[in-house]
PDB file of C-alpha atoms in Angstrom:
ATOM      1  CA  UNK A   6     -83.720   7.517 -32.445  1.00 52.00           C
ATOM      2  CA  UNK A   7     -81.535   4.874 -34.053  1.00 50.00           C
ATOM      3  CA  UNK A   8     -79.794   7.580 -36.079  1.00 44.00           C
ATOM      4  CA  UNK A   9     -79.238   9.626 -32.945  1.00 50.00           C
ATOM      5  CA  UNK A  10     -77.746   6.581 -31.122  1.00 50.00           C
ATOM      6  CA  UNK A  11     -75.401   5.859 -34.010  1.00 46.00           C
ATOM      7  CA  UNK A  12     -74.170   9.453 -33.992  1.00 39.00           C
ATOM      8  CA  UNK A  13     -73.624   9.241 -30.221  1.00 50.00           C
ATOM      9  CA  UNK A  14     -71.557   6.055 -30.614  1.00 47.00           C
ATOM     10  CA  UNK A  15     -69.372   7.721 -33.236  1.00 47.00           C
ATOM     11  CA  UNK A  16     -68.667  10.663 -30.915  1.00 46.00           C
ATOM     12  CA  UNK A  17     -67.934   8.516 -27.824  1.00 43.00           C
ATOM     13  CA  UNK A  18     -66.306   5.400 -29.346  1.00 43.00           C
ATOM     14  CA  UNK A  19     -63.062   6.862 -30.570  1.00 41.00           C
ATOM     15  CA  UNK A  20     -62.516   8.744 -27.332  1.00 38.00           C
ATOM     16  CA  UNK A  21     -62.710   5.522 -25.328  1.00 34.00           C
ATOM     17  CA  UNK A  22     -60.324   3.547 -27.538  1.00 37.00           C
ATOM     18  CA  UNK A  23     -56.583   3.680 -26.859  1.00 35.00           C
ATOM     19  CA  UNK A  24     -54.653   5.070 -29.805  1.00 36.00           C
ATOM     20  CA  UNK A  25     -52.452   2.470 -31.476  1.00 39.00           C
ATOM     21  CA  UNK A  26     -48.699   2.676 -30.635  1.00 38.00           C
ATOM     22  CA  UNK A  27     -46.673   3.691 -33.616  1.00 37.00           C
ATOM     23  CA  UNK A  28     -43.823   1.370 -34.604  1.00 35.00           C
ATOM     24  CA  UNK A  29     -41.704   4.491 -35.004  1.00 34.00           C
ATOM     25  CA  UNK A  30     -42.393   5.525 -31.380  1.00 34.00           C
ATOM     26  CA  UNK A  31     -41.315   2.080 -30.085  1.00 34.00           C
ATOM     27  CA  UNK A  32     -38.095   2.208 -32.106  1.00 39.00           C
ATOM     28  CA  UNK A  33     -37.232   5.618 -30.689  1.00 45.00           C
ATOM     29  CA  UNK A  34     -37.747   4.383 -27.099  1.00 41.00           C
ATOM     30  CA  UNK A  35     -35.621   1.329 -27.743  1.00 37.00           C
ATOM     31  CA  UNK A  36     -32.914   3.480 -29.284  1.00 38.00           C
ATOM     32  CA  UNK A  37     -32.922   5.774 -26.254  1.00 43.00           C
ATOM     33  CA  UNK A  38     -32.586   2.809 -23.893  1.00 37.00           C
ATOM     34  CA  UNK A  39     -29.729   1.375 -25.947  1.00 36.00           C
ATOM     35  CA  UNK A  40     -28.073   4.770 -25.952  1.00 41.00           C
ATOM     36  CA  UNK A  41     -28.215   4.972 -22.158  1.00 40.00           C
ATOM     37  CA  UNK A  42     -26.824   1.446 -21.856  1.00 34.00           C
ATOM     38  CA  UNK A  43     -24.034   2.278 -24.273  1.00 38.00           C
ATOM     39  CA  UNK A  44     -23.159   5.416 -22.310  1.00 42.00           C
ATOM     40  CA  UNK A  45     -22.956   3.395 -19.096  1.00 40.00           C
ATOM     41  CA  UNK A  46     -20.679   0.863 -20.788  1.00 40.00           C
ATOM     42  CA  UNK A  47     -18.461   3.636 -22.123  1.00 38.00           C
ATOM     43  CA  UNK A  48     -18.255   5.179 -18.634  1.00 44.00           C
ATOM     44  CA  UNK A  49     -17.295   1.846 -17.077  1.00 40.00           C
ATOM     45  CA  UNK A  50     -14.762   1.176 -19.827  1.00 41.00           C
ATOM     46  CA  UNK A  51     -13.304   4.650 -19.322  1.00 43.00           C
ATOM     47  CA  UNK A  52     -12.951   4.081 -15.569  1.00 48.00           C
ATOM     48  CA  UNK A  53     -11.232   0.766 -16.153  1.00 43.00           C
ATOM     49  CA  UNK A  54      -8.921   2.316 -18.721  1.00 44.00           C
ATOM     50  CA  UNK A  55      -8.074   5.155 -16.334  1.00 50.00           C
ATOM     51  CA  UNK A  56      -7.437   2.644 -13.565  1.00 63.00           C
ATOM     52  CA  UNK A  57      -5.201   0.581 -15.812  1.00 67.00           C
ATOM     53  CA  UNK A  58      -3.347   3.675 -16.959  1.00 74.00           C
ATOM     54  CA  UNK A  59      -2.878   4.830 -13.388  1.00 74.00           C
ATOM     55  CA  UNK A  60      -1.539   1.443 -12.340  1.00 78.00           C
ATOM     56  CA  UNK A  61       0.848   1.371 -15.280  1.00 84.00           C
ATOM     57  CA  UNK A  62       2.171   4.834 -14.342  1.00 84.00           C
ATOM     58  CA  UNK A  63       2.530   3.755 -10.703  1.00 86.00           C
ATOM     59  CA  UNK A  64       4.452   0.611 -11.651  1.00 87.00           C
ATOM     60  CA  UNK A  65       6.799   2.570 -13.927  1.00 89.00           C
ATOM     61  CA  UNK A  66       7.568   4.999 -11.133  1.00 90.00           C
ATOM     62  CA  UNK A  67       7.916   2.183  -8.616  1.00 91.00           C
ATOM     63  CA  UNK A  68      10.259   0.328 -10.963  1.00 92.00           C
ATOM     64  CA  UNK A  69      12.478   3.403 -11.233  1.00 93.00           C
ATOM     65  CA  UNK A  70      12.719   3.679  -7.434  1.00 93.00           C
ATOM     66  CA  UNK A  71      13.579  -0.003  -7.092  1.00 93.00           C
ATOM     67  CA  UNK A  72      16.180   0.313  -9.830  1.00 93.00           C
ATOM     68  CA  UNK A  73      17.775   3.192  -7.936  1.00 93.00           C
ATOM     69  CA  UNK A  74      17.841   1.006  -4.815  1.00 92.00           C
ATOM     70  CA  UNK A  75      19.605  -1.764  -6.759  1.00 92.00           C
ATOM     71  CA  UNK A  76      22.171   0.716  -8.049  1.00 92.00           C
ATOM     72  CA  UNK A  77      22.933   1.571  -4.418  1.00 91.00           C
ATOM     73  CA  UNK A  78      23.399  -2.117  -3.672  1.00 90.00           C
ATOM     74  CA  UNK A  79      25.836  -2.443  -6.583  1.00 91.00           C
ATOM     75  CA  UNK A  80      27.818   0.547  -5.332  1.00 90.00           C
ATOM     76  CA  UNK A  81      27.989  -1.123  -1.922  1.00 89.00           C
ATOM     77  CA  UNK A  82      29.366  -4.299  -3.530  1.00 88.00           C
ATOM     78  CA  UNK A  83      31.812  -2.438  -5.772  1.00 87.00           C
ATOM     79  CA  UNK A  84      33.162  -0.438  -2.825  1.00 84.00           C
ATOM     80  CA  UNK A  85      34.276  -3.604  -1.067  1.00 82.00           C
ATOM     81  CA  UNK A  86      31.848  -3.102   1.773  1.00 78.00           C
ATOM     82  CA  UNK A  87      30.401  -6.555   1.176  1.00 77.00           C
ATOM     83  CA  UNK A  88      33.543  -8.147   2.595  1.00 79.00           C
ATOM     84  CA  UNK A  89      33.416  -6.087   5.799  1.00 86.00           C
ATOM     85  CA  UNK A  90      29.833  -5.219   6.677  1.00 89.00           C
ATOM     86  CA  UNK A  91      26.335  -6.501   5.943  1.00 91.00           C
ATOM     87  CA  UNK A  92      24.163  -4.522   3.562  1.00 92.00           C
ATOM     88  CA  UNK A  93      21.819  -2.261   5.528  1.00 92.00           C
ATOM     89  CA  UNK A  94      20.024  -0.747   2.546  1.00 90.00           C
ATOM     90  CA  UNK A  95      22.383   2.155   1.855  1.00 86.00           C
ATOM     91  CA  UNK A  96      25.633   2.590  -0.061  1.00 84.00           C
ATOM     92  CA  UNK A  97      27.204   4.609   2.747  1.00 85.00           C
ATOM     93  CA  UNK A  98      27.412   4.678   6.536  1.00 85.00           C
ATOM     94  CA  UNK A  99      28.137   0.964   6.849  1.00 85.00           C
ATOM     95  CA  UNK A 100      30.188   1.429   9.997  1.00 88.00           C
ATOM     96  CA  UNK A 101      27.494   3.415  11.762  1.00 90.00           C
ATOM     97  CA  UNK A 102      24.799   0.859  10.924  1.00 91.00           C
ATOM     98  CA  UNK A 103      27.081  -1.960  12.013  1.00 92.00           C
ATOM     99  CA  UNK A 104      27.782  -0.482  15.441  1.00 92.00           C
ATOM    100  CA  UNK A 105      24.091   0.310  15.897  1.00 92.00           C
ATOM    101  CA  UNK A 106      23.374  -3.363  15.290  1.00 93.00           C
ATOM    102  CA  UNK A 107      26.001  -4.434  17.821  1.00 92.00           C
ATOM    103  CA  UNK A 108      24.363  -2.194  20.400  1.00 91.00           C
ATOM    104  CA  UNK A 109      20.907  -3.774  20.034  1.00 93.00           C
ATOM    105  CA  UNK A 110      19.729  -5.925  22.919  1.00 92.00           C
ATOM    106  CA  UNK A 111      16.935  -8.489  23.308  1.00 94.00           C
ATOM    107  CA  UNK A 112      13.619  -6.760  23.827  1.00 93.00           C
ATOM    108  CA  UNK A 113      14.541  -3.554  22.007  1.00 93.00           C
ATOM    109  CA  UNK A 114      11.637  -2.478  19.835  1.00 93.00           C
ATOM    110  CA  UNK A 115      11.936  -1.268  16.258  1.00 93.00           C
ATOM    111  CA  UNK A 116       9.392   1.089  14.711  1.00 93.00           C
ATOM    112  CA  UNK A 117       9.419   1.497  10.922  1.00 93.00           C
ATOM    113  CA  UNK A 118       7.617   3.791   8.506  1.00 92.00           C
ATOM    114  CA  UNK A 119       7.104   2.562   4.954  1.00 93.00           C
ATOM    115  CA  UNK A 120       7.572   4.334   1.637  1.00 92.00           C
ATOM    116  CA  UNK A 121       4.189   4.009  -0.060  1.00 92.00           C
ATOM    117  CA  UNK A 122       5.699   4.879  -3.447  1.00 92.00           C
ATOM    118  CA  UNK A 123       7.723   1.636  -3.422  1.00 94.00           C
ATOM    119  CA  UNK A 124       4.731  -0.577  -2.597  1.00 93.00           C
ATOM    120  CA  UNK A 125       2.522  -1.943  -5.329  1.00 90.00           C
ATOM    121  CA  UNK A 126      -0.555   0.211  -5.811  1.00 88.00           C
ATOM    122  CA  UNK A 127      -3.145  -1.944  -3.929  1.00 88.00           C
ATOM    123  CA  UNK A 128      -0.875  -2.206  -0.874  1.00 90.00           C
ATOM    124  CA  UNK A 129       0.004   1.498  -1.009  1.00 90.00           C
ATOM    125  CA  UNK A 130      -3.705   2.331  -1.010  1.00 89.00           C
ATOM    126  CA  UNK A 131      -4.249  -0.050   1.921  1.00 90.00           C
ATOM    127  CA  UNK A 132      -1.389   1.562   3.838  1.00 91.00           C
ATOM    128  CA  UNK A 133      -2.626   5.122   3.302  1.00 89.00           C
ATOM    129  CA  UNK A 134      -6.177   4.141   4.246  1.00 89.00           C
ATOM    130  CA  UNK A 135      -4.881   2.483   7.417  1.00 88.00           C
ATOM    131  CA  UNK A 136      -2.890   5.585   8.342  1.00 87.00           C
ATOM    132  CA  UNK A 137      -5.955   7.724   7.839  1.00 85.00           C
ATOM    133  CA  UNK A 138      -8.067   5.349   9.886  1.00 83.00           C
ATOM    134  CA  UNK A 139      -5.570   5.559  12.761  1.00 79.00           C
ATOM    135  CA  UNK A 140      -5.406   9.324  12.431  1.00 75.00           C
ATOM    136  CA  UNK A 141      -1.622   9.233  12.599  1.00 60.00           C
ATOM    137  CA  UNK A 142       1.369   9.870  10.360  1.00 52.00           C
ATOM    138  CA  UNK A 143       4.973   8.597  10.503  1.00 48.00           C
ATOM    139  CA  UNK A 144       5.934  11.979  11.975  1.00 48.00           C
ATOM    140  CA  UNK A 145       4.381  10.841  15.289  1.00 47.00           C
ATOM    141  CA  UNK A 146       7.439   9.258  16.868  1.00 46.00           C
ATOM    142  CA  UNK A 147       7.138   6.703  19.646  1.00 47.00           C
ATOM    143  CA  UNK A 148       7.396   8.077  23.146  1.00 43.00           C
ATOM    144  CA  UNK A 149       9.692   6.798  25.847  1.00 35.00           C
ATOM    145  CA  UNK A 150       6.874   4.450  26.805  1.00 37.00           C
ATOM    146  CA  UNK A 151       7.058   2.834  23.371  1.00 37.00           C
ATOM    147  CA  UNK A 152       3.749   4.037  21.961  1.00 37.00           C
ATOM    148  CA  UNK A 153       3.559   2.893  18.342  1.00 44.00           C
ATOM    149  CA  UNK A 154       1.126   5.559  17.126  1.00 51.00           C
ATOM    150  CA  UNK A 155       2.074   6.693  13.649  1.00 70.00           C
ATOM    151  CA  UNK A 156       4.329   3.808  12.616  1.00 87.00           C
ATOM    152  CA  UNK A 157       3.566   1.194  10.011  1.00 92.00           C
ATOM    153  CA  UNK A 158       5.441  -1.701  11.575  1.00 93.00           C
ATOM    154  CA  UNK A 159       6.674  -2.723  15.002  1.00 92.00           C
ATOM    155  CA  UNK A 160       9.289  -5.384  15.589  1.00 94.00           C
ATOM    156  CA  UNK A 161      11.314  -6.667  18.503  1.00 95.00           C
ATOM    157  CA  UNK A 162      14.962  -7.644  18.678  1.00 95.00           C
ATOM    158  CA  UNK A 163      15.981 -11.208  19.444  1.00 95.00           C
ATOM    159  CA  UNK A 164      19.558 -12.486  19.757  1.00 93.00           C
ATOM    160  CA  UNK A 165      20.357 -15.913  18.373  1.00 89.00           C
ATOM    161  CA  UNK A 166      23.979 -17.157  18.660  1.00 87.00           C
ATOM    162  CA  UNK A 167      25.164 -13.572  18.885  1.00 87.00           C
ATOM    163  CA  UNK A 168      23.233 -12.474  15.777  1.00 92.00           C
ATOM    164  CA  UNK A 169      20.568  -9.823  16.008  1.00 94.00           C
ATOM    165  CA  UNK A 170      17.244 -10.766  14.507  1.00 96.00           C
ATOM    166  CA  UNK A 171      13.978  -8.911  14.270  1.00 96.00           C
ATOM    167  CA  UNK A 172      10.610 -10.547  14.877  1.00 96.00           C
ATOM    168  CA  UNK A 173       8.096  -8.608  12.798  1.00 95.00           C
ATOM    169  CA  UNK A 174       4.711  -8.872  11.025  1.00 94.00           C
ATOM    170  CA  UNK A 175       4.408 -10.093   7.475  1.00 93.00           C
ATOM    171  CA  UNK A 176       5.234  -7.322   5.022  1.00 94.00           C
ATOM    172  CA  UNK A 177       3.466  -6.347   1.793  1.00 92.00           C
ATOM    173  CA  UNK A 178       4.306  -8.643  -1.088  1.00 89.00           C
ATOM    174  CA  UNK A 179       2.971  -9.030  -4.651  1.00 88.00           C
ATOM    175  CA  UNK A 180      -0.208  -7.164  -5.515  1.00 85.00           C
ATOM    176  CA  UNK A 181      -2.276 -10.375  -5.629  1.00 87.00           C
ATOM    177  CA  UNK A 182      -1.321 -11.464  -2.097  1.00 89.00           C
ATOM    178  CA  UNK A 183      -3.499  -9.958   0.633  1.00 88.00           C
ATOM    179  CA  UNK A 184      -1.756  -7.850   3.267  1.00 89.00           C
ATOM    180  CA  UNK A 185      -3.196  -6.735   6.617  1.00 89.00           C
ATOM    181  CA  UNK A 186      -1.438  -3.777   8.329  1.00 88.00           C
ATOM    182  CA  UNK A 187      -0.816  -4.053  12.037  1.00 84.00           C
ATOM    183  CA  UNK A 188      -0.863  -7.856  12.108  1.00 87.00           C
ATOM    184  CA  UNK A 189       0.952  -9.922  14.729  1.00 88.00           C
ATOM    185  CA  UNK A 190       4.709 -10.464  14.508  1.00 88.00           C
ATOM    186  CA  UNK A 191       5.104 -13.916  12.989  1.00 89.00           C
ATOM    187  CA  UNK A 192       8.334 -13.675  10.972  1.00 93.00           C
ATOM    188  CA  UNK A 193      11.958 -13.501  12.012  1.00 94.00           C
ATOM    189  CA  UNK A 194      14.587 -11.836   9.805  1.00 95.00           C
ATOM    190  CA  UNK A 195      18.211 -10.910  10.378  1.00 95.00           C
ATOM    191  CA  UNK A 196      18.465  -7.270  11.405  1.00 95.00           C
ATOM    192  CA  UNK A 197      20.394  -6.208   8.263  1.00 95.00           C
ATOM    193  CA  UNK A 198      17.846  -7.878   5.980  1.00 95.00           C
ATOM    194  CA  UNK A 199      14.965  -6.340   7.917  1.00 95.00           C
ATOM    195  CA  UNK A 200      16.482  -2.869   7.674  1.00 95.00           C
ATOM    196  CA  UNK A 201      17.547  -3.227   4.022  1.00 94.00           C
ATOM    197  CA  UNK A 202      14.004  -3.787   2.719  1.00 94.00           C
ATOM    198  CA  UNK A 203      13.538  -1.151  -0.026  1.00 94.00           C
ATOM    199  CA  UNK A 204      10.163   0.012   1.349  1.00 94.00           C
ATOM    200  CA  UNK A 205      11.616   1.135   4.691  1.00 93.00           C
ATOM    201  CA  UNK A 206      11.725   4.920   4.941  1.00 91.00           C
ATOM    202  CA  UNK A 207      12.413   5.602   8.601  1.00 90.00           C
ATOM    203  CA  UNK A 208      13.325   3.507  11.643  1.00 92.00           C
ATOM    204  CA  UNK A 209      13.705   4.261  15.331  1.00 92.00           C
ATOM    205  CA  UNK A 210      14.757   1.980  18.165  1.00 91.00           C
ATOM    206  CA  UNK A 211      13.178   2.128  21.609  1.00 91.00           C
ATOM    207  CA  UNK A 212      15.374   0.423  24.160  1.00 84.00           C
ATOM    208  CA  UNK A 213      13.767  -2.360  26.156  1.00 74.00           C
ATOM    209  CA  UNK A 214      13.502  -0.177  29.253  1.00 69.00           C
ATOM    210  CA  UNK A 215      11.760   2.570  27.246  1.00 67.00           C
ATOM    211  CA  UNK A 216      14.338   5.056  28.525  1.00 65.00           C
ATOM    212  CA  UNK A 217      15.897   6.020  25.190  1.00 71.00           C
ATOM    213  CA  UNK A 218      14.825   6.456  21.576  1.00 79.00           C
ATOM    214  CA  UNK A 219      17.462   6.156  18.853  1.00 80.00           C
ATOM    215  CA  UNK A 220      16.933   7.109  15.212  1.00 83.00           C
ATOM    216  CA  UNK A 221      18.382   4.593  12.765  1.00 82.00           C
ATOM    217  CA  UNK A 222      17.007   6.076   9.530  1.00 78.00           C
TER     218      UNK A 222
END
């Protein structure tokens, strides 16, 4: 009976014991985990590199557009226009812009559409997201009632000592400074300086009575 019990223990014992874990098996599992971690790091690094490359390309393109704007300013100065008319952001049509300014009256509203390509990348992304959120594009012109749907900025004309000024919201600045589209009008700029901002693409004026819309750009 003792021999039979010993034989039974030999048959059952090994089946109940957990097999020892091989050092080689543990190394393989660790290697797989490290491989997955490395792949995640490579993916993150690749995304950051792509983002940096995209921002560099955007800034190069933006720099070229701003350089072209400055060349237009130099042509305006070289033409002698500086001694006769303010700079309105173009190297031609000074007289037209000047007489438009003289015709502005207190309470006239200005609606401007921005050029996203001239904004720094974070602000351009903010602007496009805001347009999408509103479900409007700059092609949606204001109505005679002054609806601002589709425009990126709204200002109002003030007259101070005979000079036309525009009260408007804060505009996008450096990439590190937060910008909120559609904010309240808290700044006041001379009308030529307001219009000559390089990021302005299109401008219309709605007269204070809302009876007439005039395209400036």
